[in-house]
Amino acid sequence: MPPLPIPNAASPQVRRTPEGPQGRLQYDLYIGGEFVAPAGGRYFETTDPVTGEVWADVARGSEADVDAACRAAQAAFEDPAWRGLSASARGALMRRLGDLITENADWLAAVEMKDNGKLIAELDNQMRYMANYYYYYGGLADKIEGSTIPTDKPGVFNFTRYEPIGVVACIMPWNSPLPLTSLKLAPALAAGNTVVLKPSEFTYASLLEFVKLIELAGFPKGVVNVVTGLGHEMGNSLVSHPLVERIAFTGGPEAGRIINEQAARSMKRVTMELGGKSPNIVFEDADLEQAVKGAVTGIFAASGQTCVAGSRLLLQRSIHDDFIGRLVDFLEDIRFGHPSDPQTQIAPISTAPQLAKIEDYVRIAQEEGATLVRGGKRASVEGYPNGLFYEPTIFSDVTNDMRIAQEEVFGPVLSVIPFDDEDDAVRIANDVKFGLAAGIWTENLARGIRMTEKVRAGTIWVNNYRSTSTTSPFGGFKMSGIGREGGIAGIMEYLELKSVWISTNVEIPNPFIRR
Ligand code: NAD
């Protein structure tokens, strides 16, 4: 096993993760500012997707652990050490955390790579950029203002104020563990809440290393807690816990639906960042060289394991065959390899169940009559016989009613669908249950603008794909989600709005005398 990353010299106080009885790193729960063993004493193994080796064990939390974490978060919420901090002081803590992320970005990237096998080149950028979430929301913390309302009632003064909600439960997927955590954690903390974080059972190590930086930054104990375990086993106790007032979930549509139903029973507020089947639409008047790169970025970056994957490529009929030829040429010399190698362009699929799902969909597509243009099989990569590598895969002759066009694969599988004109493109683009993102490629500005109005998705890119920013809202239409993360909209999700009425008239009218 390659040596595990250690905290860099900039953070000598960071605690080392201990080894367990198996001689592997052992990750415990993080509750009330302490790393603690799970109540049931059980752990489960985690596997490196490149080598297939088991490299660490993680606590298999249960209802008792969830309860302890929620109580710690509630106690911290009520404690003046956190509740008594001014919004400016909270902002300062968050900026300190941002600095610590910048100093430790290499370390965080290396642990996250070990966790989910993503390319180190991409992770380096992501981890450095992640500091911006804490700078941005730290800066926003003391700029959330209520208003004075000119009401139609004389003798009373009415104003509004925003308040934190309380304990927030954040549930994350495995594809981008720390950035997706930060999209929730940064606004939740800036708003003054306390949190219980539940990472995916496949990727938790980077988060359990990251919380050490939260500690170093000086956040009071219990403000941030982490419970690990199997979603279906202990997720329900977190979602239904009476102390949890809000749930922020990123994951698949099925888990999202279950969690949303559970949350509704106790009227918990939710944000849901779910899946997509995003169209990448190329018109005949597009700059085709750019559009080819955009199509490849859309579906094959991170091996297609992104929620915004442009998994449906809609091509105007006149350029259909030529464009597919260009795509195939572009992918000809693609390099697989270890994600830590800067030469590697395609990293493995992150988990074995995800690889099995991809293989299932490739089989289904062929059974439904789609034509396999390239890929459609595992890639064998020298030196990594157990690596979960999969070839970038392209299907043509896809019709929009096929499962491969309607369901999220979450892997490097592209469905190419032809269209005739603008109306046809809009009809096909919108004919799915999802509405997360869309790409539009055209040199005709008026057409580009028309399409941004007609395509139903939370994010639309014209002549680019995958641009995102801390400062911009992100979220889905339809089954792709509820609420927004990022930007000012992102922090409003973590605040309650209170309306306050103050009498300026000492005379309270007798309620039994009709006026
Ligand atoms: P998943 O739904 O299987 O799991 C997500 C998280 O939910 C995990 O932590 C899991 O343990 C937990 N979970 C599962 N069942 C639960 C339950 N009943 N109660 C509580 N928690 C439960 O998703 P995944 O496979 O980890 O991630 C891939 C999915 O995430 C894809 O569908 C992808 O589109 C989506 N995603 C969406 C966005 C976005 O911003 N819209 C971003 C990234 C990923």
XYZ file of C-alpha atoms in Angstrom, residues 184-380:
197
model
C -23.796 22.513 3.097
C -21.481 23.006 6.043
C -20.221 26.480 5.163
C -23.646 28.176 4.848
C -25.071 26.171 7.770
C -22.271 27.355 10.081
C -22.299 30.908 8.763
C -26.000 31.036 9.618
C -25.222 29.912 13.187
C -26.523 26.320 13.102
C -24.796 23.224 14.421
C -24.444 20.118 12.276
C -24.325 16.358 12.187
C -22.563 15.160 9.028
C -23.151 11.738 7.527
C -20.714 10.893 4.735
C -21.204 8.022 2.309
C -20.230 4.573 3.541
C -17.755 4.479 0.621
C -15.959 7.749 1.338
C -15.600 9.077 4.854
C -11.830 9.308 5.516
C -11.346 12.758 3.997
C -14.183 14.153 6.121
C -12.822 12.609 9.313
C -9.431 14.136 8.519
C -11.053 17.463 7.617
C -12.851 17.819 10.964
C -9.431 18.036 12.604
C -9.000 21.336 10.781
C -12.364 22.523 12.102
C -11.054 21.785 15.575
C -7.795 23.626 14.857
C -9.706 26.649 13.559
C -11.255 26.965 17.025
C -14.916 26.047 16.509
C -16.485 25.084 19.852
C -16.875 21.371 20.540
C -20.099 19.847 19.273
C -20.731 22.449 16.570
C -19.681 19.880 13.952
C -20.183 16.140 14.470
C -19.661 13.190 12.137
C -21.494 9.871 12.196
C -20.462 7.111 9.818
C -22.317 3.955 8.930
C -24.597 2.390 6.381
C -27.243 4.735 4.992
C -30.137 2.283 5.073
C -29.093 1.077 8.554
C -28.679 4.302 10.516
C -29.829 6.988 8.074
C -33.427 6.686 9.215
C -32.528 7.445 12.853
C -30.729 10.615 11.737
C -33.503 11.804 9.435
C -36.234 11.161 11.999
C -34.302 12.323 15.084
C -36.468 14.818 17.010
C -33.562 17.229 17.572
C -32.807 17.514 13.847
C -34.721 20.430 12.370
C -33.310 20.499 8.883
C -31.912 18.018 6.387
C -29.525 18.774 3.559
C -29.175 15.762 1.286
C -27.111 15.093 -1.811
C -27.458 11.686 -3.393
C -29.558 9.511 -5.613
C -33.253 10.069 -6.355
C -34.388 6.904 -4.567
C -32.674 7.679 -1.231
C -33.815 11.296 -1.701
C -37.431 10.213 -2.014
C -37.258 8.004 1.101
C -35.590 10.764 3.134
C -38.015 13.409 1.898
C -40.979 11.241 2.931
C -39.470 10.623 6.373
C -38.656 14.295 6.842
C -42.205 15.306 5.937
C -43.573 13.259 8.859
C -41.955 15.625 11.349
C -42.150 18.685 9.075
C -38.375 19.001 8.761
C -37.110 21.443 6.174
C -35.116 19.829 3.354
C -32.823 20.591 0.493
C -32.436 17.776 -1.982
C -29.616 17.733 -4.515
C -30.414 14.659 -6.577
C -29.548 13.120 -9.878
C -29.822 14.210 -13.475
C -30.028 13.110 -17.096
C -28.716 16.329 -18.505
C -28.905 17.119 -22.228
C -25.874 18.545 -23.999
C -27.423 20.038 -27.160
C -25.272 20.751 -30.208
C -26.707 22.780 -33.096
C -25.250 22.654 -36.606
C -24.079 26.280 -36.238
C -21.908 25.485 -33.170
C -18.143 25.733 -33.047
C -17.785 21.972 -33.355
C -14.240 21.755 -32.036
C -15.339 23.458 -28.815
C -18.517 21.414 -28.659
C -16.610 18.115 -28.915
C -14.463 19.133 -25.938
C -17.631 20.231 -24.130
C -19.337 16.907 -24.806
C -16.306 14.953 -23.567
C -15.989 17.155 -20.462
C -19.698 16.772 -19.869
C -19.776 12.989 -19.725
C -16.253 11.615 -19.318
C -14.757 13.972 -16.708
C -14.592 12.095 -13.395
C -15.636 9.016 -15.417
C -19.154 10.376 -15.654
C -19.616 10.181 -11.901
C -21.004 13.673 -11.545
C -24.581 14.734 -11.027
C -24.351 17.206 -13.907
C -22.974 14.654 -16.391
C -24.126 15.572 -19.895
C -25.252 11.998 -20.430
C -27.645 12.734 -23.317
C -25.886 14.242 -26.312
C -28.512 15.799 -28.586
C -27.054 16.323 -32.078
C -28.724 18.174 -34.930
C -29.184 15.590 -37.677
C -26.975 17.390 -40.222
C -23.870 17.065 -38.021
C -24.758 13.775 -36.305
C -22.351 11.360 -38.007
C -19.485 13.824 -38.300
C -19.728 14.748 -34.620
C -19.706 11.131 -33.442
C -16.607 10.553 -35.603
C -14.883 13.521 -33.961
C -15.788 12.229 -30.496
C -14.362 8.790 -31.225
C -11.146 10.365 -32.568
C -10.834 12.577 -29.510
C -11.002 9.571 -27.194
C -8.538 7.472 -29.177
C -5.425 8.043 -27.081
C -7.087 8.445 -23.732
C -4.812 7.325 -20.871
C -5.956 5.205 -17.931
C -3.768 4.874 -14.857
C -3.253 5.554 -11.201
C -5.135 8.717 -10.204
C -2.001 10.101 -8.544
C -0.129 10.098 -11.870
C -0.460 13.519 -13.537
C -0.437 11.770 -16.956
C -3.583 9.795 -16.133
C -6.729 11.057 -17.833
C -9.212 8.408 -16.772
C -9.374 7.194 -13.169
C -11.279 4.142 -11.975
C -14.948 3.979 -11.092
C -15.172 4.739 -7.369
C -17.016 1.699 -6.080
C -17.658 -1.896 -7.121
C -21.489 -1.557 -6.896
C -21.296 1.500 -9.165
C -19.257 -0.437 -11.736
C -21.839 -3.239 -11.635
C -24.600 -0.652 -12.224
C -22.764 0.736 -15.267
C -22.373 -2.752 -16.710
C -26.085 -3.376 -16.188
C -27.074 -0.238 -18.074
C -24.714 -1.017 -20.958
C -26.369 -4.415 -21.301
C -29.861 -2.871 -21.079
C -28.997 -0.291 -23.759
C -27.935 -3.043 -26.165
C -31.049 -5.088 -25.403
C -33.181 -2.017 -26.125
C -31.574 -1.607 -29.560
C -29.007 1.166 -29.064
C -25.832 0.840 -31.150
C -22.544 0.574 -29.284
C -20.114 2.972 -30.983
C -17.179 2.569 -28.597
C -16.339 1.185 -25.158
C -18.956 -0.936 -23.448
C -16.457 -2.895 -21.386
C -14.005 -2.759 -18.501
C -10.571 -1.381 -19.318
C -7.575 -3.480 -18.342
